[in-house]
Amino acid sequence: MALTLAEKILQNHIVSCEVDWKKGEPIERGKDIAIKIDQTLTQDATGTMTYLQFETIGVPRVKTEVSVSYVDHNTLQTDFKNMDDHRYLQSIAARYGLYFSRPGNGICHQVHLECFGKPGKTLLGSDSHTPTGGGIGMIAIGAGGLDVAVAMGGGAFHLAMPKIFGVKLTGKLRKGVGAKDIILEVLRRETVKGGTLAIYEYFGEGVETLTVPQRATITNMGAELGATCSIFPSDEKTKKFLESMGRGGDWSELKADENAAYDKLIEIDLDKLSALAACPHNPDVINTVESLAGKKVTQVVIGSCTNSSLDDLESVAAIVKGKHIAPGVEAGIAPGSRTTLLMASKAGILETLIEAGFRILESACGPCIGQGFAPNSEGVTLRTFNRNFKGRSGTADANVYLVSPETAAAAAVTGVFTEAEKLDYEDPAYSTGVRVSMLDGKDERLSSKDILEAALNRGMIISPLPLEEAQKVEILRGPNIKPCPKCREYKERLSLSVRLKAGDNVSTDDIMPAGAKVLPLRSNIPEISKFTLTRLDETFYTRSEAENFADCCVVGGENYGQGSSREHAALGPMYLGVRAIITKSFARIHKANLINYGIIPINFVNPSDYDLIKQGDTLELTNIDDALKNGCEFEISVNGKVIKGTNDLAPRSREILLAGGLAAYTRNGGQ
């Protein structure tokens, strides 16, 4: 049977499945599979809680091939909290056999591509943009920290067998149109919920024109589709990238079988693609840059795990060379890694950017998560990031547009939305009509020796200690680091007040904000819980406190919990008494996190029943035991009526809820 690339890698890693796939039985989409995880990554905003949970598992050392702890989110150190977390994370890495990427070394996804990613391997990360690794042919999946902790302890990762959507790319990009425009086109067609329980697999002759950093831009923002992950084949471009990073031995050729069948086919002609922008306040609100041309811009920021590679910086430098940032515009640029920064310096790119008036920001997540460089009030900010949820930038009334580095650079020097292709500039990367990266060794400004020297300059990555030495390491805990609260005890019947009724596309930023004020509290659930759902209702915590954190529920619309993998968006509500979330539909990672923390996720059988419930109503969940043990529908009594809730939970998920969460389930011997 002809297989897609995603199916090949998944089947090579299956440790349990409901069918005997080794005998050729097809794996039905949506059925539970468990896969072996080869690599894990964490970042500091989610990592502290992940490792607090990992410590409770009781293994002396991580059991994966490679596990890396990155510090890239909470690098703004205004008091002791963030640095205390960094010291804890470094001591944990030394104690349990992880690599540790120090603050300043770069954004986890960029650094992982450069230093650790390997075609054909599985990667699980406590960050929703972990699918970046699909750019070099990995099955790379974002998950909650507790799932990652279990994987580090040797446990399998469970997921519903995804649908595989094929994206056929033909043609080649024009000058001034970037890889970002490809994924924005996919989002325009598919929306932020179109990829739920699916993998997007890219193929076709157009793939050959894209470098690994460009492919990684596309797989990174596949997270905004709600997809499980996205993947590109591993080919000669992949080989050249890995060789440039000093890791040619990690390469292997990987592609789908001829005549592989996809559950859906999307075709994009790159020749016809134009510059696009995601408009406020969601990544799928797509317009052409041409339709926005002339609109005034007050800020431009280039960076994030989506667009901070050497390729991206090279494109920006070509556009701004000999020009200056327009009056009235503030512009910043954050190289994605220390390696990228070193290469940009050697190639003269950094000098060009500084001469043009860019402020050079730290190689970290920074403005993407509201850590500095916030726009002005009512500002129009163009960002090469992946999310533009309202308030995420740090300015509540800002208008955030997501664009390519090419479009951002054009706006920076003109002061208005401008199609880059209409500017007079020379980009050697497009001299033949096909993107040629300096990492291919075909650009005189940066020799292959220069690239290799930068790539191998890894002093900011601390390698694992030998086991005997590691066991002597003292784990350092600051006063803000508190134990992870236990889940509430399981109940067969629940009487729940509707503490909040929300609309569609509620993001994890809405549920648990990021930003400089909140992020330092990620290791302290009692404190961070005070910010739970305050973007939707600033009284949510005070009302919860007034009710002594009594059992309650939240009602939502479509795509509840989109965005980040942060399990704090489940931990905070759990701590405040939320026992169930009832919606029209859920985002994948958030639904899994709710289950892990004992919160029952329920979808309306009839979406119109959403209109029957008001905030302040009391709901009765009367058949929880029957639903979780036998798989029948949930019954919800409200205002004299009985509403049905779907029960699409896998058997293992139902067992986790019966046990009172994943931690209790694991302690009781669950796999």
XYZ file of C-alpha atoms in Angstrom:
671
model
C 0.000 0.000 0.000
C 1.394 3.407 -1.004
C 1.994 5.585 2.068
C 2.393 9.293 2.652
C 5.593 10.444 4.337
C 3.710 11.206 7.562
C 2.206 7.710 7.605
C 5.642 6.147 7.108
C 7.183 7.958 10.075
C 4.177 7.379 12.322
C 4.093 3.660 11.519
C 7.814 3.384 12.266
C 7.108 4.750 15.745
C 3.830 3.063 16.740
C 4.038 1.144 20.006
C 0.336 0.384 20.299
C -2.651 0.632 17.997
C -6.214 -0.669 17.744
C -5.423 -2.614 14.534
C -2.544 -4.823 13.383
C -1.052 -2.309 10.990
C 2.017 -4.506 10.455
C -0.221 -6.899 8.527
C -1.421 -4.117 6.279
C -4.623 -3.254 8.110
C -5.345 0.454 7.541
C -5.380 2.690 10.608
C -8.723 4.410 10.720
C -8.488 8.191 11.030
C -9.362 9.334 14.525
C -8.418 6.047 16.212
C -6.019 6.219 19.155
C -2.381 5.411 18.427
C 0.608 5.560 20.747
C 3.996 6.506 19.312
C 7.550 6.418 20.603
C 9.075 9.867 21.035
C 12.723 10.228 19.989
C 13.312 13.843 21.018
C 11.712 16.409 23.314
C 12.066 20.124 23.781
C 10.793 22.550 26.368
C 11.060 26.295 26.748
C 11.236 28.197 29.995
C 7.665 29.533 30.043
C 6.317 25.974 30.057
C 9.445 24.129 31.136
C 9.495 24.783 34.866
C 6.074 23.183 35.351
C 7.040 20.358 32.970
C 10.109 19.460 35.013
C 8.302 19.800 38.336
C 6.003 17.095 36.988
C 8.888 15.073 35.523
C 10.535 14.950 38.955
C 7.505 13.143 40.346
C 7.885 10.297 37.810
C 10.980 9.088 39.645
C 13.315 8.096 36.794
C 17.026 8.911 37.230
C 17.543 10.146 33.660
C 15.542 11.051 30.573
C 14.919 8.051 28.332
C 14.721 9.816 24.978
C 17.499 9.981 22.385
C 17.725 13.769 22.819
C 15.966 16.121 25.217
C 16.694 19.847 25.291
C 15.679 22.542 27.756
C 15.659 25.980 26.104
C 15.466 29.423 27.684
C 13.951 31.830 25.150
C 10.648 33.205 26.509
C 11.213 34.708 29.957
C 14.478 36.514 29.257
C 13.245 39.903 30.512
C 14.651 39.954 34.047
C 12.979 42.719 36.016
C 13.223 40.827 39.305
C 14.420 37.456 40.591
C 11.627 35.244 39.253
C 12.764 34.553 35.707
C 16.410 34.004 36.583
C 15.393 31.696 39.437
C 13.505 29.637 36.867
C 16.567 29.608 34.603
C 18.762 28.305 37.459
C 16.191 25.621 38.245
C 16.017 24.550 34.596
C 19.800 24.385 34.259
C 20.138 22.290 37.411
C 17.339 19.968 36.246
C 19.077 19.520 32.878
C 22.350 18.670 34.604
C 20.629 16.269 37.001
C 18.518 14.355 34.482
C 20.633 14.255 31.317
C 19.267 17.035 29.120
C 21.006 19.537 26.904
C 20.553 23.095 28.177
C 20.357 26.037 25.778
C 21.234 29.143 27.725
C 19.467 32.524 27.565
C 20.701 34.369 24.493
C 21.380 31.238 22.459
C 18.155 31.670 20.537
C 14.597 30.568 20.000
C 14.035 26.877 20.674
C 12.631 25.949 17.254
C 15.358 27.761 15.305
C 18.145 26.295 17.453
C 16.623 22.811 17.337
C 16.649 22.900 13.525
C 20.285 23.933 13.556
C 21.599 21.595 16.247
C 19.350 18.593 16.925
C 16.525 18.028 14.430
C 16.831 14.860 12.348
C 14.723 13.649 9.395
C 12.443 10.729 10.184
C 12.485 11.266 13.948
C 9.627 12.187 16.270
C 9.807 15.344 18.369
C 7.408 16.329 21.156
C 7.643 19.840 22.548
C 5.870 21.853 25.227
C 5.359 24.638 22.725
C 2.676 24.773 20.059
C 5.184 25.735 17.352
C 7.211 22.547 17.768
C 5.933 21.508 14.276
C 8.683 23.782 12.918
C 10.760 20.577 12.869
C 8.624 19.332 9.989
C 10.730 21.601 7.794
C 13.470 18.963 7.847
C 11.188 15.947 7.644
C 10.299 15.270 11.279
C 6.965 14.409 12.840
C 7.165 17.267 15.330
C 4.157 17.842 17.587
C 3.288 20.441 20.198
C 1.783 19.205 23.457
C 1.182 20.099 27.066
C 4.078 19.916 29.511
C 2.698 16.880 31.323
C 2.638 14.890 28.069
C 6.240 15.911 27.438
C 7.235 14.898 30.977
C 5.741 11.438 30.414
C 7.615 11.129 27.098
C 10.919 12.056 28.785
C 10.205 9.326 31.305
C 9.906 6.768 28.511
C 6.148 6.850 28.025
C 4.453 6.860 24.648
C 2.558 9.824 23.274
C -1.078 9.125 22.462
C -2.924 10.886 19.670
C -5.812 10.358 17.314
C -4.566 9.013 13.982
C -4.593 12.192 11.899
C -6.012 12.747 8.474
C -3.264 13.555 5.969
C -3.867 16.620 3.808
C -1.579 16.933 0.806
C -0.419 20.378 -0.288
C 0.983 20.298 -3.820
C 3.263 23.229 -4.623
C 4.038 24.102 -8.234
C 5.963 26.974 -9.783
C 8.273 29.319 -7.895
C 7.912 32.442 -5.777
C 8.339 35.866 -7.360
C 10.748 38.416 -5.933
C 9.047 40.148 -3.009
C 6.817 37.175 -2.159
C 7.949 34.901 0.667
C 7.333 31.522 2.243
C 5.139 33.303 4.796
C 2.737 34.079 1.964
C 2.404 30.350 1.227
C 1.178 29.505 4.724
C -1.027 32.611 4.799
C -2.638 31.336 1.593
C -3.230 27.956 3.237
C -4.777 29.734 6.236
C -6.950 31.809 3.906
C -8.376 28.615 2.446
C -8.443 26.392 5.520
C -9.060 28.771 8.498
C -7.706 28.398 12.018
C -9.759 25.274 12.667
C -9.409 23.623 9.257
C -6.488 21.450 10.279
C -7.904 19.972 13.463
C -6.778 16.323 13.752
C -4.828 16.569 10.499
C -1.244 16.657 9.207
C -0.382 18.893 6.247
C 2.154 17.214 3.968
C 3.851 19.351 1.299
C 5.067 17.919 -1.998
C 5.486 18.817 -5.673
C 8.148 20.512 -7.781
C 7.585 23.799 -5.971
C 9.049 22.260 -2.812
C 12.448 21.989 -4.505
C 12.622 25.794 -4.815
C 12.271 26.305 -1.046
C 15.120 26.275 1.461
C 14.839 24.544 4.829
C 14.270 27.851 6.682
C 11.451 28.673 4.254
C 9.907 25.241 4.763
C 10.215 25.704 8.525
C 8.287 28.982 8.288
C 5.418 27.058 6.700
C 5.435 24.129 9.145
C 5.745 26.542 12.079
C 2.542 28.367 11.195
C 0.742 25.122 10.499
C 0.016 25.350 14.222
C -2.356 28.217 13.387
C -4.405 25.800 11.263
C -5.037 23.723 14.380
C -3.032 20.930 12.719
C -1.298 18.104 14.555
C 1.816 18.998 12.560
C 3.079 19.699 9.030
C 5.901 18.038 7.115
C 8.162 18.430 4.084
C 10.218 15.699 2.416
C 13.895 15.360 3.274
C 15.784 15.989 0.033
C 18.959 17.570 -1.331
C 18.019 20.962 0.154
C 17.684 19.285 3.545
C 21.053 17.611 3.067
C 22.766 20.907 2.224
C 21.231 22.599 5.256
C 22.376 19.847 7.628
C 25.844 19.813 6.062
C 26.111 23.572 6.555
C 25.318 23.010 10.227
C 28.043 20.360 10.511
C 25.490 17.552 10.710
C 25.536 15.966 7.262
C 25.585 12.522 8.879
C 22.084 13.114 10.254
C 20.585 13.329 6.773
C 18.506 10.671 5.091
C 16.241 10.950 2.080
C 12.544 10.734 2.932
C 9.485 11.200 0.752
C 5.999 9.855 0.169
C 5.463 6.799 -1.989
C 4.390 7.289 -5.570
C 0.584 7.372 -5.776
C 0.210 7.965 -2.016
C -3.383 8.903 -1.254
C -4.286 12.028 0.717
C -7.524 12.686 2.574
C -7.673 16.076 0.878
C -5.562 17.766 -1.787
C -4.714 21.479 -1.870
C -2.852 22.897 -4.870
C -0.943 26.192 -4.820
C 0.762 27.683 -7.862
C 3.620 29.730 -6.426
C 3.922 31.720 -9.667
C 0.484 33.214 -9.019
C 0.914 33.871 -5.280
C 0.948 37.505 -4.147
C 1.994 39.145 -0.883
C -0.595 38.572 1.856
C -1.310 39.821 5.378
C -3.238 38.341 8.283
C -5.339 41.233 9.569
C -6.490 41.885 13.155
C -7.237 39.870 15.197
C -6.825 36.299 13.921
C -4.290 34.538 11.698
C -6.917 33.530 9.133
C -8.279 37.024 8.421
C -6.323 37.269 5.183
C -6.085 40.154 2.714
C -3.668 40.971 -0.084
C -1.020 43.583 0.628
C -2.119 45.237 -2.608
C -5.578 45.860 -1.097
C -3.957 47.419 1.990
C -1.407 49.504 0.046
C -0.923 53.019 1.408
C -2.212 52.266 4.909
C 0.038 54.001 7.469
C 2.297 51.829 9.630
C 3.789 52.855 12.986
C 5.865 49.798 13.867
C 7.623 46.888 12.153
C 9.091 43.886 13.973
C 10.940 41.057 12.232
C 11.701 37.855 14.135
C 9.989 35.094 16.127
C 10.318 31.354 15.535
C 8.482 31.882 12.226
C 10.768 34.319 10.410
C 14.126 34.940 12.056
C 16.485 32.788 9.979
C 19.487 33.922 7.964
C 17.315 33.664 4.842
C 14.818 36.093 6.374
C 17.467 38.583 7.460
C 19.099 38.374 4.024
C 15.810 39.245 2.306
C 15.234 42.214 4.610
C 18.779 43.502 4.128
C 18.412 43.375 0.341
C 15.277 45.552 0.494
C 16.541 48.144 3.011
C 20.117 48.434 1.710
C 20.907 52.091 1.068
C 17.579 53.185 2.551
C 16.448 54.217 6.034
C 13.480 53.436 8.268
C 10.715 55.913 7.454
C 9.931 58.756 9.875
C 7.166 57.750 12.265
C 8.079 54.065 12.141
C 9.917 52.114 14.833
C 11.587 48.964 13.547
C 13.161 46.069 15.402
C 14.685 42.812 14.297
C 15.493 39.748 16.408
C 17.760 37.087 14.872
C 16.405 33.662 15.755
C 19.630 32.260 17.122
C 23.155 33.143 18.118
C 24.347 31.170 15.093
C 22.156 33.279 12.794
C 23.445 36.451 14.451
C 27.077 35.382 13.933
C 26.465 34.509 10.280
C 24.586 37.754 9.658
C 27.496 39.661 11.140
C 30.076 37.871 8.974
C 27.999 38.441 5.820
C 27.559 42.171 6.411
C 23.799 41.742 6.822
C 23.809 42.989 10.397
C 25.680 46.140 9.377
C 23.113 46.832 6.642
C 20.231 46.455 9.096
C 21.828 48.741 11.677
C 22.643 51.367 9.033
C 18.998 51.293 7.928
C 17.869 52.091 11.481
C 16.699 48.751 12.837
C 16.973 48.211 16.570
C 18.661 44.848 17.088
C 16.740 42.847 19.676
C 17.792 39.816 21.678
C 17.752 36.391 20.023
C 14.622 35.348 21.878
C 10.828 35.267 21.570
C 10.487 38.785 22.940
C 7.735 40.860 21.287
C 5.950 37.781 19.926
C 4.782 36.956 23.458
C 4.416 40.514 24.699
C 7.906 40.723 26.204
C 8.915 44.223 25.141
C 8.660 46.291 21.949
C 4.923 46.826 22.417
C 3.326 49.081 19.774
C 1.871 52.521 20.429
C -1.774 52.940 21.413
C -4.024 52.281 18.422
C -0.834 51.539 16.509
C -0.531 49.599 13.264
C 2.255 47.081 13.683
C 3.494 44.702 10.985
C 5.054 41.590 12.455
C 6.586 38.496 10.896
C 5.170 36.467 13.781
C 2.571 33.705 13.881
C -0.222 35.099 16.071
C -2.048 38.409 16.217
C -4.643 37.814 18.943
C -5.971 41.003 20.485
C -3.719 42.231 23.295
C -0.949 39.671 22.675
C 1.464 42.428 21.592
C 1.192 44.102 24.991
C -1.007 46.940 23.697
C -4.706 46.195 24.012
C -5.914 48.457 21.198
C -3.082 47.830 18.718
C -3.795 46.468 15.248
C -1.378 43.638 14.530
C -0.823 42.362 10.991
C 1.160 39.222 10.226
C 3.289 39.537 7.095
C 6.403 38.191 5.392
C 9.851 39.688 6.063
C 9.747 41.106 2.529
C 6.485 42.967 3.189
C 7.661 44.092 6.628
C 10.894 45.491 5.186
C 9.026 47.348 2.438
C 6.700 48.947 4.996
C 9.624 49.859 7.258
C 11.271 52.038 4.604
C 8.088 53.484 3.061
C 6.001 53.965 6.217
C 2.951 52.354 4.600
C 1.787 48.951 3.428
C 3.774 48.322 0.243
C 4.287 45.336 -2.013
C 8.020 44.630 -1.881
C 8.100 43.583 -5.532
C 7.265 47.192 -6.504
C 10.417 48.542 -4.853
C 13.682 48.925 -6.701
C 16.121 46.528 -5.096
C 18.375 43.625 -5.958
C 18.143 40.369 -4.074
C 20.867 37.936 -5.142
C 18.790 35.173 -3.586
C 16.326 35.511 -6.481
C 18.867 36.076 -9.234
C 17.809 32.895 -11.027
C 14.133 33.067 -10.050
C 14.723 30.331 -7.494
C 15.531 31.021 -3.853
C 19.203 30.295 -3.177
C 20.244 30.419 0.436
C 23.692 31.406 1.602
C 23.529 28.111 3.456
C 23.776 26.394 0.070
C 27.283 27.830 -0.241
C 26.368 29.807 -3.358
C 26.762 33.333 -2.033
C 30.190 34.951 -2.010
C 29.389 37.070 1.052
C 29.508 34.069 3.356
C 31.836 31.152 2.755
C 30.965 27.605 3.784
C 33.859 27.834 6.273
C 32.283 30.934 7.875
C 28.934 29.162 8.124
C 30.435 26.043 9.681
C 32.437 28.060 12.212
C 29.268 29.841 13.321
C 27.245 26.632 13.412
C 29.825 24.792 15.495
C 30.218 27.664 17.965
C 27.996 26.001 20.538
C 29.344 27.330 23.778
C 25.858 28.417 24.789
C 24.621 24.816 24.803
C 25.560 22.789 27.886
C 25.773 19.043 27.211
C 24.425 16.354 29.565
C 26.634 15.152 32.406
C 27.591 11.496 32.898
C 25.068 9.694 35.106
C 27.346 9.319 38.141
C 28.240 13.018 38.093
C 24.664 14.064 37.323
C 23.270 12.314 40.410
C 25.340 14.646 42.611
C 23.774 17.818 41.162
C 21.714 19.936 43.549
C 18.431 21.153 42.096
C 18.044 24.892 42.721
C 14.569 26.196 43.550
C 13.667 29.848 44.024
C 10.842 31.068 46.292
C 8.465 31.594 43.344
C 8.656 27.943 42.279
C 5.688 26.099 43.758
C 4.603 22.449 43.345
C 2.057 21.674 40.660
C -1.387 21.544 42.334
C -3.176 18.209 42.356
C -6.281 17.733 40.250
C -9.650 17.791 41.968
C -11.061 14.429 42.945
C -13.261 12.671 40.436
C -17.032 12.900 40.990
C -19.763 10.770 39.418
C -22.152 13.722 39.317
C -21.475 17.448 39.153
C -23.606 20.501 39.833
C -21.870 23.365 38.033
C -22.511 27.077 37.888
C -21.766 28.622 34.491
C -19.056 31.000 35.622
C -18.396 32.294 32.114
C -20.027 32.071 28.704
C -17.592 32.850 25.885
C -17.769 33.142 22.097
C -15.844 31.624 19.193
C -12.058 31.307 18.776
C -11.177 31.864 22.427
C -7.386 31.574 22.524
C -5.115 30.320 25.263
C -3.935 33.948 25.482
C -7.503 34.816 26.473
C -7.591 31.991 29.024
C -4.111 32.579 30.481
C -2.297 35.677 29.156
C 1.404 35.902 28.393
C 3.334 39.179 28.600
C 5.939 40.616 30.939
C 3.574 40.813 33.916
C 2.184 37.276 33.811
C 4.927 35.076 32.343
C 7.210 35.201 35.422
C 4.409 33.493 37.386
C 4.335 30.358 35.218
C 5.963 28.333 38.023
C 3.448 29.546 40.631
C -0.085 28.360 39.842
C -1.817 29.990 42.863
C -0.514 33.394 41.738
C -0.915 33.026 37.982
C -4.458 31.700 38.417
C -5.485 35.252 39.362
C -5.170 36.138 35.654
C -7.356 33.267 34.433
C -9.830 34.405 31.751
C -9.425 38.046 32.788
C -9.130 39.136 29.149
C -12.702 37.957 28.667
C -13.994 38.896 32.110
C -11.803 40.814 34.540
C -14.026 39.674 37.434
C -13.529 35.939 36.793
C -10.992 35.408 39.583
C -12.743 37.602 42.143
C -16.064 35.868 41.459
C -14.347 32.474 41.759
C -12.778 33.525 45.053
C -16.120 34.816 46.351
C -17.615 31.378 45.624
C -14.718 29.663 47.471
C -13.542 28.163 44.175
C -16.626 25.961 44.047
C -17.225 23.564 41.172
C -18.145 25.417 37.989
C -17.961 25.232 34.208
C -17.236 27.427 31.208
C -19.322 27.451 28.029
C -17.687 28.371 24.725
C -18.226 28.522 20.974
C -16.159 27.174 18.071
C -12.428 26.393 18.307
C -12.138 26.973 22.054
C -8.502 27.024 23.223
C -6.773 27.844 19.941
C -3.159 28.984 20.011
C -0.426 28.128 22.479
C 0.201 24.722 24.047
C 0.436 26.324 27.506
C -1.046 23.884 30.002
C -1.495 26.826 32.352
C -4.692 27.489 30.387
C -5.946 24.250 31.940
C -4.103 24.477 35.272
C -5.467 27.931 36.126
C -9.120 27.018 35.526
C -8.669 23.683 37.334
C -7.227 25.484 40.371
C -10.229 27.855 40.417
C -12.804 25.054 40.328
C -13.582 24.560 36.641
C -14.661 20.924 36.228
C -15.999 20.934 32.662
C -15.785 23.014 29.493
C -18.778 22.754 27.148
C -18.259 24.104 23.631
C -19.146 23.785 19.966
C -15.574 22.573 19.250
C -12.077 22.492 20.803
C -8.540 23.103 19.612
C -6.506 19.877 19.814
C -3.779 20.687 22.353
C -6.038 22.522 24.770
C -8.529 19.659 24.779
C -5.707 17.240 25.647
C -4.485 19.538 28.423
C -7.978 19.728 29.931
C -8.140 15.939 30.055
C -4.672 15.750 31.626
C -5.897 17.956 34.478
C -9.219 16.232 35.027
C -11.447 18.808 33.300
C -14.115 17.166 31.149
C -14.235 18.551 27.577
C -17.722 18.261 26.078
C -19.065 19.359 22.691
C -22.727 20.126 22.126
C -24.394 17.417 20.011
C -26.644 20.192 18.724
C -24.557 23.418 18.477
C -27.727 25.518 18.757
C -28.075 24.337 22.378
C -25.316 26.854 23.111
C -28.033 29.522 22.941
C -30.052 27.846 25.710
C -27.392 28.503 28.368
C -26.745 31.814 30.100
C -23.880 32.852 32.338
C -24.974 32.234 35.923
C -27.128 29.197 35.102
C -26.575 25.958 37.004
C -25.923 22.803 34.991
C -26.198 19.223 36.207
C -23.909 16.575 34.720
C -25.772 13.483 35.825
C -24.250 10.501 33.985
C -20.508 11.076 34.146
C -19.712 7.529 35.281
C -21.726 5.958 32.506
C -20.301 8.290 29.864
C -16.675 7.716 30.859
C -16.947 3.972 31.448
C -19.201 3.075 28.526
C -18.658 5.866 26.016
C -22.259 7.075 25.847
C -23.233 10.724 25.386
C -23.124 13.173 28.292
C -26.416 14.428 29.666
C -26.598 18.056 30.779
C -29.669 19.321 32.619
C -30.280 23.064 32.455
C -33.395 25.185 32.920
C -35.670 22.125 32.875
C -34.196 20.736 29.651
C -31.731 17.906 28.969
C -28.968 18.750 26.503
C -26.803 16.071 24.918
C -23.009 16.337 24.845
C -20.842 14.357 22.441
C -18.430 11.819 23.841
C -15.664 11.557 21.246
C -13.044 10.763 23.889
C -10.661 7.886 23.263
C -10.849 5.043 25.837
C -7.530 6.106 27.369
C -8.740 9.713 27.729
C -11.850 8.514 29.529
C -9.669 6.418 31.867
C -7.523 9.479 32.619
C -10.614 11.471 33.593
C -11.877 8.604 35.762
C -8.487 8.518 37.500
C -8.589 12.251 38.210
C -6.001 13.386 35.650
C -2.903 12.107 33.880
C -0.598 12.278 36.907
C -2.887 10.053 38.975
C -3.472 7.772 35.979
C 0.300 7.347 35.509
C 0.908 6.746 39.227
C -1.739 4.012 39.090
C 0.136 2.194 36.335
C -1.625 3.649 33.310
C 0.284 3.734 30.041
